[in-house]
Short mmCIF file of C-alpha atoms in Angstrom, two decimals:
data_model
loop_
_atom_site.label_atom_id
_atom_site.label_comp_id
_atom_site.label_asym_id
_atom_site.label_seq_id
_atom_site.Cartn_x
_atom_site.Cartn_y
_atom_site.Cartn_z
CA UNK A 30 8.73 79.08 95.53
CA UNK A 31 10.59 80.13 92.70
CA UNK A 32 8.86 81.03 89.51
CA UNK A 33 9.02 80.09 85.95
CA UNK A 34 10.52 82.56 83.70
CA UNK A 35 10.29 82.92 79.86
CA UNK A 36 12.68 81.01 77.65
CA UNK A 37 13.95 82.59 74.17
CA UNK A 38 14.28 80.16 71.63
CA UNK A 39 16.35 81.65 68.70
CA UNK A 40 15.21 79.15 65.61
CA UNK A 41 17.04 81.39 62.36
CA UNK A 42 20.52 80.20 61.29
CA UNK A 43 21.96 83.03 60.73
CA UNK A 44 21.45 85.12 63.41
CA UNK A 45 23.78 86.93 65.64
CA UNK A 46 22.89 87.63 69.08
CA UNK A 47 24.47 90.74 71.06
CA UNK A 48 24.31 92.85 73.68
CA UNK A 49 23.21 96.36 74.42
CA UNK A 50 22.44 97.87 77.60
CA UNK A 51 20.07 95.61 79.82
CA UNK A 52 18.96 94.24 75.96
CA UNK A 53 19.84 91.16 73.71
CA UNK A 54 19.93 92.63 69.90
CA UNK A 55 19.01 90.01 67.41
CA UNK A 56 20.66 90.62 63.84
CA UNK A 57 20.54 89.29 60.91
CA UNK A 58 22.78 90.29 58.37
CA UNK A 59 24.07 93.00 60.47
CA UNK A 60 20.97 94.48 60.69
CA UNK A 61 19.07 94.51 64.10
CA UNK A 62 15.37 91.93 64.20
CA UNK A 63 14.99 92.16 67.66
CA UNK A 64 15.00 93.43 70.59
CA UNK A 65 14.58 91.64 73.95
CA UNK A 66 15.10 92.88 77.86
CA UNK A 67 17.42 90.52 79.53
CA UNK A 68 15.38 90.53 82.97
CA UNK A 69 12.34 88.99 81.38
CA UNK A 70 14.58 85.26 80.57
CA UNK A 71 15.77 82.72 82.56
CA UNK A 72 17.02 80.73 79.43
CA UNK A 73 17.88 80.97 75.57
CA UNK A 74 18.13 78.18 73.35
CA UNK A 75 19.89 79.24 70.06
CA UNK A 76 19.81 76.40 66.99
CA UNK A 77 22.27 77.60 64.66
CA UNK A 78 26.33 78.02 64.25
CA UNK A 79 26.65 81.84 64.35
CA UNK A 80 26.68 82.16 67.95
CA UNK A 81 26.70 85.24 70.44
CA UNK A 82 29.06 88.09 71.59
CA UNK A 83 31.47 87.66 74.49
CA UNK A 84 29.64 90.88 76.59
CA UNK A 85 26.28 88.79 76.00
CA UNK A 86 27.50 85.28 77.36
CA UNK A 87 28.95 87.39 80.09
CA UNK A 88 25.97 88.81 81.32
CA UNK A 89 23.63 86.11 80.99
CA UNK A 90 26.56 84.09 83.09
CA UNK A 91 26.47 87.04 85.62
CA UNK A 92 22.95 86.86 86.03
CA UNK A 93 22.28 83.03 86.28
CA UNK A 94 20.48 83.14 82.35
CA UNK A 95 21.04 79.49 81.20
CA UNK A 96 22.65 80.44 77.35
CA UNK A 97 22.84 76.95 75.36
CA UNK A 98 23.78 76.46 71.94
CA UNK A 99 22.60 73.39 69.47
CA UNK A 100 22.60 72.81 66.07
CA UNK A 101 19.86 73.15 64.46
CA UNK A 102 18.38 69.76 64.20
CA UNK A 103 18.94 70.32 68.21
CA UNK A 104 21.95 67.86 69.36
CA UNK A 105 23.82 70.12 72.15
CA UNK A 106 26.86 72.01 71.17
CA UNK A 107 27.73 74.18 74.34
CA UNK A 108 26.26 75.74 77.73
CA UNK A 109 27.73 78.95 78.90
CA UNK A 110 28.16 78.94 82.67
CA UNK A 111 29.05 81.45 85.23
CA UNK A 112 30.12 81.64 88.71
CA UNK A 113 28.75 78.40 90.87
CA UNK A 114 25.74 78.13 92.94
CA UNK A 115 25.44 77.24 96.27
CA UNK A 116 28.59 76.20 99.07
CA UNK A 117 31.42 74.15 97.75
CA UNK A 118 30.59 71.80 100.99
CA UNK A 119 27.13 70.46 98.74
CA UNK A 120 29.71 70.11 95.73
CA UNK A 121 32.67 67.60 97.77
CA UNK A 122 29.37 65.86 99.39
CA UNK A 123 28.11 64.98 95.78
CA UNK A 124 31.84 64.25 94.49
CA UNK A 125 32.34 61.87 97.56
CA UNK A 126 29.63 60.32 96.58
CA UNK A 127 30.10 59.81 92.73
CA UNK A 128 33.21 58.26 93.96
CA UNK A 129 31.54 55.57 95.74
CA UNK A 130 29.32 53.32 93.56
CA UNK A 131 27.94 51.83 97.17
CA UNK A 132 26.13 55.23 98.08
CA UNK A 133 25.79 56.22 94.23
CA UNK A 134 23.82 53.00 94.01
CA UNK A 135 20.99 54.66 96.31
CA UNK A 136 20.24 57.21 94.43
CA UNK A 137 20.93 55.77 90.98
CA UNK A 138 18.07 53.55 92.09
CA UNK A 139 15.94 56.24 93.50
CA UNK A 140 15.98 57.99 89.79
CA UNK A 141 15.36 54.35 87.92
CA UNK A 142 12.10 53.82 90.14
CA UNK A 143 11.10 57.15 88.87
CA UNK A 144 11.73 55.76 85.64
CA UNK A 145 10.29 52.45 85.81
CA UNK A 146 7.23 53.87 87.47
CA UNK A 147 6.44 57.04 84.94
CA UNK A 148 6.82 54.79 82.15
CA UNK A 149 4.39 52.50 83.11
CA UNK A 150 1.84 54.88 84.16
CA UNK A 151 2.37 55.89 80.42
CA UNK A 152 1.10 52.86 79.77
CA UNK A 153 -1.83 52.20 81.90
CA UNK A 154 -3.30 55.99 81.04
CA UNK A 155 -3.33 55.20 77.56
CA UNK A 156 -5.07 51.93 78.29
CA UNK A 157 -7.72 53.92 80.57
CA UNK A 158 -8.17 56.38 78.21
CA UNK A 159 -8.15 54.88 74.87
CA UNK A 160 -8.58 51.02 75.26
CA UNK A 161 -10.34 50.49 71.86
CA UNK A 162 -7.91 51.89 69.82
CA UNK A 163 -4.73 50.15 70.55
CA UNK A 164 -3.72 46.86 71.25
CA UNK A 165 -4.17 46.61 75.04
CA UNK A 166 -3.21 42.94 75.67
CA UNK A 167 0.20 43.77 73.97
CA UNK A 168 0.49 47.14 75.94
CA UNK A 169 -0.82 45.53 79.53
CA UNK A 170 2.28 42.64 79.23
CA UNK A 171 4.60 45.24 78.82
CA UNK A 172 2.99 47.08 81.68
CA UNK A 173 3.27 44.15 84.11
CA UNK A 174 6.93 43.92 82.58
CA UNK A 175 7.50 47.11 84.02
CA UNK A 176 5.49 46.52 87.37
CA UNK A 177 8.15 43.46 87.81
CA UNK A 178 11.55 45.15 87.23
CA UNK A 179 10.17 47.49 89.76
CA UNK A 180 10.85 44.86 92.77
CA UNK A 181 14.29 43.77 90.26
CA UNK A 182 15.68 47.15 90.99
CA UNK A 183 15.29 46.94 94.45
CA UNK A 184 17.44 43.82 94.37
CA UNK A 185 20.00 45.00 92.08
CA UNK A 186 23.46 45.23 93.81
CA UNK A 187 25.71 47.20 91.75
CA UNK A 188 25.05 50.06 89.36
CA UNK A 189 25.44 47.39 86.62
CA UNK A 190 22.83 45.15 87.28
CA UNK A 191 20.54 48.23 88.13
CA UNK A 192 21.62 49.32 84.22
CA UNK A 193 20.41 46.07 83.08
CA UNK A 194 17.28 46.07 84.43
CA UNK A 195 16.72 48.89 83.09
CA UNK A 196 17.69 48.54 79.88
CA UNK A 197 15.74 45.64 79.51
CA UNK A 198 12.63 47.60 80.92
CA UNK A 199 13.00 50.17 78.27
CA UNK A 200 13.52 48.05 75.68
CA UNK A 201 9.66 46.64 76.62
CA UNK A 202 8.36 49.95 76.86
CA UNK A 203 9.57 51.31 73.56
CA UNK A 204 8.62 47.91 72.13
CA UNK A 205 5.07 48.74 72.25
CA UNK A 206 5.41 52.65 72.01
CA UNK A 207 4.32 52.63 68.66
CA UNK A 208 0.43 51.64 69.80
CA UNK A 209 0.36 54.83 71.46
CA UNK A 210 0.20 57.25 68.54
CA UNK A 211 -3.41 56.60 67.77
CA UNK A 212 -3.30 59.80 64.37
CA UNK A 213 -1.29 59.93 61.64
CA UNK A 214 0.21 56.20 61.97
CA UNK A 215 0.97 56.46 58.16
CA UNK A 216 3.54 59.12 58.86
CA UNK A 217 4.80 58.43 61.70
CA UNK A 218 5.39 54.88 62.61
CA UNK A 219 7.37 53.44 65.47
CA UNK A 220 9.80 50.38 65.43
CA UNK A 221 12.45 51.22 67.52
CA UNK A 222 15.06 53.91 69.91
CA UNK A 223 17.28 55.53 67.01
CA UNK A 224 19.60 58.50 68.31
CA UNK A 225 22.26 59.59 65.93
CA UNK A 226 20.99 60.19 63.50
CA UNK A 227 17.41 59.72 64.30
CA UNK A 228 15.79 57.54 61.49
CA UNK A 229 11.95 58.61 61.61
CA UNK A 230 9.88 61.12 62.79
CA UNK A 231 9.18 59.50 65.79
CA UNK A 232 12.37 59.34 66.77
CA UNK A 233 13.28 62.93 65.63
CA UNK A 234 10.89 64.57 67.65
CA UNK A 235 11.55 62.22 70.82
CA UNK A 236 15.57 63.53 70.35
CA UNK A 237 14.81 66.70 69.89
CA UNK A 238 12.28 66.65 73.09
CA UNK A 239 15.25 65.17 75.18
CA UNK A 240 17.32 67.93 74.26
CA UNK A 241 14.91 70.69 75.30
CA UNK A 242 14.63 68.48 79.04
CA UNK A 243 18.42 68.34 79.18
CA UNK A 244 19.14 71.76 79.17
CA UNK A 245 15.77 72.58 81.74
CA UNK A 246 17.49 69.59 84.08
CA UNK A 247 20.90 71.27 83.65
CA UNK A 248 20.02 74.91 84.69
CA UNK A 249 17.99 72.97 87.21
CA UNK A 250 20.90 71.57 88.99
CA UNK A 251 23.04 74.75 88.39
CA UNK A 252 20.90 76.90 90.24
CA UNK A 253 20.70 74.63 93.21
CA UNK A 254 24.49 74.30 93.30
CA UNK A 255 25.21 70.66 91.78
CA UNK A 256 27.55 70.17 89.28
CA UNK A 257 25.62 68.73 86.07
CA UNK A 258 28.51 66.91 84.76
CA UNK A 259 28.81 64.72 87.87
CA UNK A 260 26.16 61.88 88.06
CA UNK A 261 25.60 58.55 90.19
CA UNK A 262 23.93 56.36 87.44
CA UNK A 263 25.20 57.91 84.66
CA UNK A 264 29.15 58.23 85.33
CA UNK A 265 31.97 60.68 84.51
CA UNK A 266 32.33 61.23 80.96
CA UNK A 267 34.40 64.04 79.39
CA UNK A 268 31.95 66.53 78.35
CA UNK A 269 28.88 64.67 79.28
CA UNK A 270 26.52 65.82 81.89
CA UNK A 271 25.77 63.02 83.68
CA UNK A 272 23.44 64.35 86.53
CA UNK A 273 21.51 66.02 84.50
CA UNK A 274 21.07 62.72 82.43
CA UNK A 275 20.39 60.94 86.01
CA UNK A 276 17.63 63.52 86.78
CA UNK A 277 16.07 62.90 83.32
CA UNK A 278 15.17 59.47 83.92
CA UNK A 279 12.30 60.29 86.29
CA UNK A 280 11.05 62.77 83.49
CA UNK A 281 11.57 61.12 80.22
CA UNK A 282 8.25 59.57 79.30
CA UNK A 283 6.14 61.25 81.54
CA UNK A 284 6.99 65.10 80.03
CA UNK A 285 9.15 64.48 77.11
CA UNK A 286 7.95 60.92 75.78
CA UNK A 287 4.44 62.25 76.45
CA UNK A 288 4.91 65.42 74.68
CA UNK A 289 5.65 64.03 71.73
CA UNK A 290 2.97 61.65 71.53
CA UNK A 291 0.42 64.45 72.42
CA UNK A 292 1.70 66.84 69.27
CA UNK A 293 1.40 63.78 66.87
CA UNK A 294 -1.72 62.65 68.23
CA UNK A 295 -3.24 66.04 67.97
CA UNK A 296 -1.69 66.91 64.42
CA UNK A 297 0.18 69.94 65.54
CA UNK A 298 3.03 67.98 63.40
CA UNK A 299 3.02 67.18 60.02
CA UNK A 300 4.44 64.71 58.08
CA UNK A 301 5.73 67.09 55.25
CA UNK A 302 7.40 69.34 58.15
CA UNK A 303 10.57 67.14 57.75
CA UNK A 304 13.18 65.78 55.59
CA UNK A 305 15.23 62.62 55.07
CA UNK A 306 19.25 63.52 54.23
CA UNK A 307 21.37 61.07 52.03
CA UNK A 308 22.57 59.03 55.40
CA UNK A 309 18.97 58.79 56.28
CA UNK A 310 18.96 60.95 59.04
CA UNK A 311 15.15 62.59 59.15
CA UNK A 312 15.28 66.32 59.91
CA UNK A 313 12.61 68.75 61.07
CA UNK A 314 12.14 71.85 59.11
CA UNK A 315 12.22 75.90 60.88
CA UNK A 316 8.45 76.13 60.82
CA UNK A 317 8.15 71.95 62.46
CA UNK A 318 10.90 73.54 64.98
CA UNK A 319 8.92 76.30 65.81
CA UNK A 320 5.77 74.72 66.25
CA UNK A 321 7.32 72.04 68.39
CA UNK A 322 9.09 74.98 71.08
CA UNK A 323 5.89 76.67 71.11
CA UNK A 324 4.10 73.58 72.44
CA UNK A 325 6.68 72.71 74.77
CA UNK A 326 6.67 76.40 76.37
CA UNK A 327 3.02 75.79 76.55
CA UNK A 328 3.46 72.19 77.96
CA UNK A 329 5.61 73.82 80.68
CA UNK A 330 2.82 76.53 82.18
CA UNK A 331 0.29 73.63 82.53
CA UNK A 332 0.01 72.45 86.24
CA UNK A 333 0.33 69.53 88.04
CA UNK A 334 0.08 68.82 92.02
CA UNK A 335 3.78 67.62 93.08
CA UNK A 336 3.89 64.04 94.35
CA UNK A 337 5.84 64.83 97.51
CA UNK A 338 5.69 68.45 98.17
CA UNK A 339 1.71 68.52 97.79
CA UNK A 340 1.13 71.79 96.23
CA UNK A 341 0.87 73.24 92.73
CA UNK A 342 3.36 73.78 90.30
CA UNK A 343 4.26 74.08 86.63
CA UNK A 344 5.03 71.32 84.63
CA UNK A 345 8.43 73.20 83.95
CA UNK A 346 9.59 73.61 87.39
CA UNK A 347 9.53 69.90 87.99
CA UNK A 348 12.69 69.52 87.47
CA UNK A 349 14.31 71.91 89.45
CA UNK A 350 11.81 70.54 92.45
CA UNK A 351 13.82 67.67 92.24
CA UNK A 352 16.95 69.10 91.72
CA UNK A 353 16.10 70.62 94.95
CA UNK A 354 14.83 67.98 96.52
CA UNK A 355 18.11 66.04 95.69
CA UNK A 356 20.46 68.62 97.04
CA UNK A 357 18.26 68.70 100.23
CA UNK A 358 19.02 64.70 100.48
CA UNK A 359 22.99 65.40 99.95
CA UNK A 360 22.94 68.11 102.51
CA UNK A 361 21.31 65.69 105.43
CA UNK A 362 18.27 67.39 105.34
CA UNK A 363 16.01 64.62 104.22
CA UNK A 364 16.79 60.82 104.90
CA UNK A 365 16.49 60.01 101.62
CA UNK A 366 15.51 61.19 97.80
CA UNK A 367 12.27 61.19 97.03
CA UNK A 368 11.80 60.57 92.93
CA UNK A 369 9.16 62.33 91.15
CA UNK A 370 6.15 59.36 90.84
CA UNK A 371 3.60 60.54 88.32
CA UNK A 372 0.18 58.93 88.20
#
């Protein structure tokens, strides 16, 4: 079973990352900050513009270190890459199938039931656990909601009626997402999904969560031998990684969604840790930022029992269980995906 490794999240804007020996060298004004060994990570996240030297991105690339850069309010910029994973036979067997939206529309469904499923577990904890301090009518029709486009998805024929159910489920269950922060409601209120920019806290910390899960998913893939940028549900966009936004589904609200609602719910946030720019856009500040990686690293090393496989793992290797589980499926191994059903 493969192990979790340590992630380096580099928050400062004006940092330079290079390379020296076995060592990354963090510098800030030319001047070196920090020192890290190269065999203890498995990924670095770097928010900022200055970027990192060519002999670095090489030998994280040699050595299979996902390197991703974002800015700092965390929308992706770039994902260094080396040499591919895996047999180029896995590869043509997932192409051949992103070419057919007949066998795409399997699995595409397969990752929506994930979906459909975590979300309204979501739900029906936070009606176990706190049914006195939300409105549990409200939350319970939006459950059942979910619990019906369940048997929709099965009947869905193409991969755009499986998008529409879909979209209509998450529509419900971000309709009554905001009875699910039971602290700080003041601050940080829920009406609805805004991406770019993100017009609330909410909605900045959900982005920036789905961010953090996008690269995990993408080195997750990688290092089972898919190719990230070539998805089933999600289809080929330039520059887009579309498998790794298929594999996300499954994981959205029950780690990222989740997450977020945890932090705020247990005041690790703040409502003075961010700021609203003139086009409204609401921004986290470096010590928010910080707090928020330092949960999720935590969130990762807490265990769960794996749904299918039946033994003990990490929150963060979840994903690349499934990545592995899906590669499995394209290789003939197992007669069919198996999506990640939290409860």
């Amino acid at each position: 079973m493969r192990k979790l490794g340590n992630t380096l999240y580099v928050t400062l804007p004006d940092v330079y990352l290079s390379l020296d020996g076995e060592n990354i060298v963090v510098l800030q004004d030319g001047k070196e900050v920090r020192r890290i060994p190269l065999h203890n990570l498995e990924s670095i996240l770097v928010f900022g513009y200055t970027g990192a030297s060519p002999a670095l991105m090489g030998a994280c690339a040699r050595r299979g270190i996902a390197l991703s850069f974002f800015t700092p309010s965390g929308r992706f910029l770039s994902r260094v890459t080396g040499e591919g994973h895996g047999n180029v036979v896995l590869r043509k067997t997932q192409y051949r199938i992103s070419d057919d939206e007949q066998q795409s529309l399997g699995i595409a469904r397969s990752f929506l039931f994930g979906k459909l499923h975590n979300s309204r577990w979501v739900l029906e904890r936070a009606m176990r656990d706190h049914p006195m301090r939300l409105d549990a009518t409200k939350v319970d029709r939006a459950s059942g909601f979910l619990k019906n486009a369940l048997g929709q998805l099965s009947q869905a024929q193409n991969l755009e009626q499986l998008r529409g159910v879909e979209g209509e489920a998450a529509s419900r269950y971000f309709s009554v997402f905001d009875e699910l922060i039971l602290q700080q409601k003041d601050s940080f209120s829920f009406s609805s999904r805004s991406r770019r920019p993100p017009l609330d806290r909410v909605n900045a910390l959900l982005s920036f969560t789905y961010s953090l899960l996008a690269h995990d998913v993408s080195s997750a893939l990688e290092s089972v031998g898919l190719d990230p940028y070539v998805g089933f549900l999600h289809r080929d966009r330039p520059g887009r990684t579309s498998l790794s936004l298929d594999l996300m589904e499954e994981f959205r609200s029950v780690i990222a969604d989740r997450f977020v609602l945890s932090i705020i719910n247990k005041k690790q946030v703040k409502a003075t840790g961010f700021t609203e720019k003139e086009n409204g856009a609401i921004l986290m500040d470096d010590d928010t930022r910080r707090s928020v990686l330092n949960a999720w690293q935590l969130r990762k090393q807490e265990l769960l029992t794996h749904p299918f496989l039946e033994e003990k793992i990490p929150w963060g290797l979840a994903p690349y269980i499934q990545a592995m589980l899906l590669a499995r499926y394209l290789r003939g191994d197992l007669d069919g995906y198996p999506p990640f059903f939290w409860k």
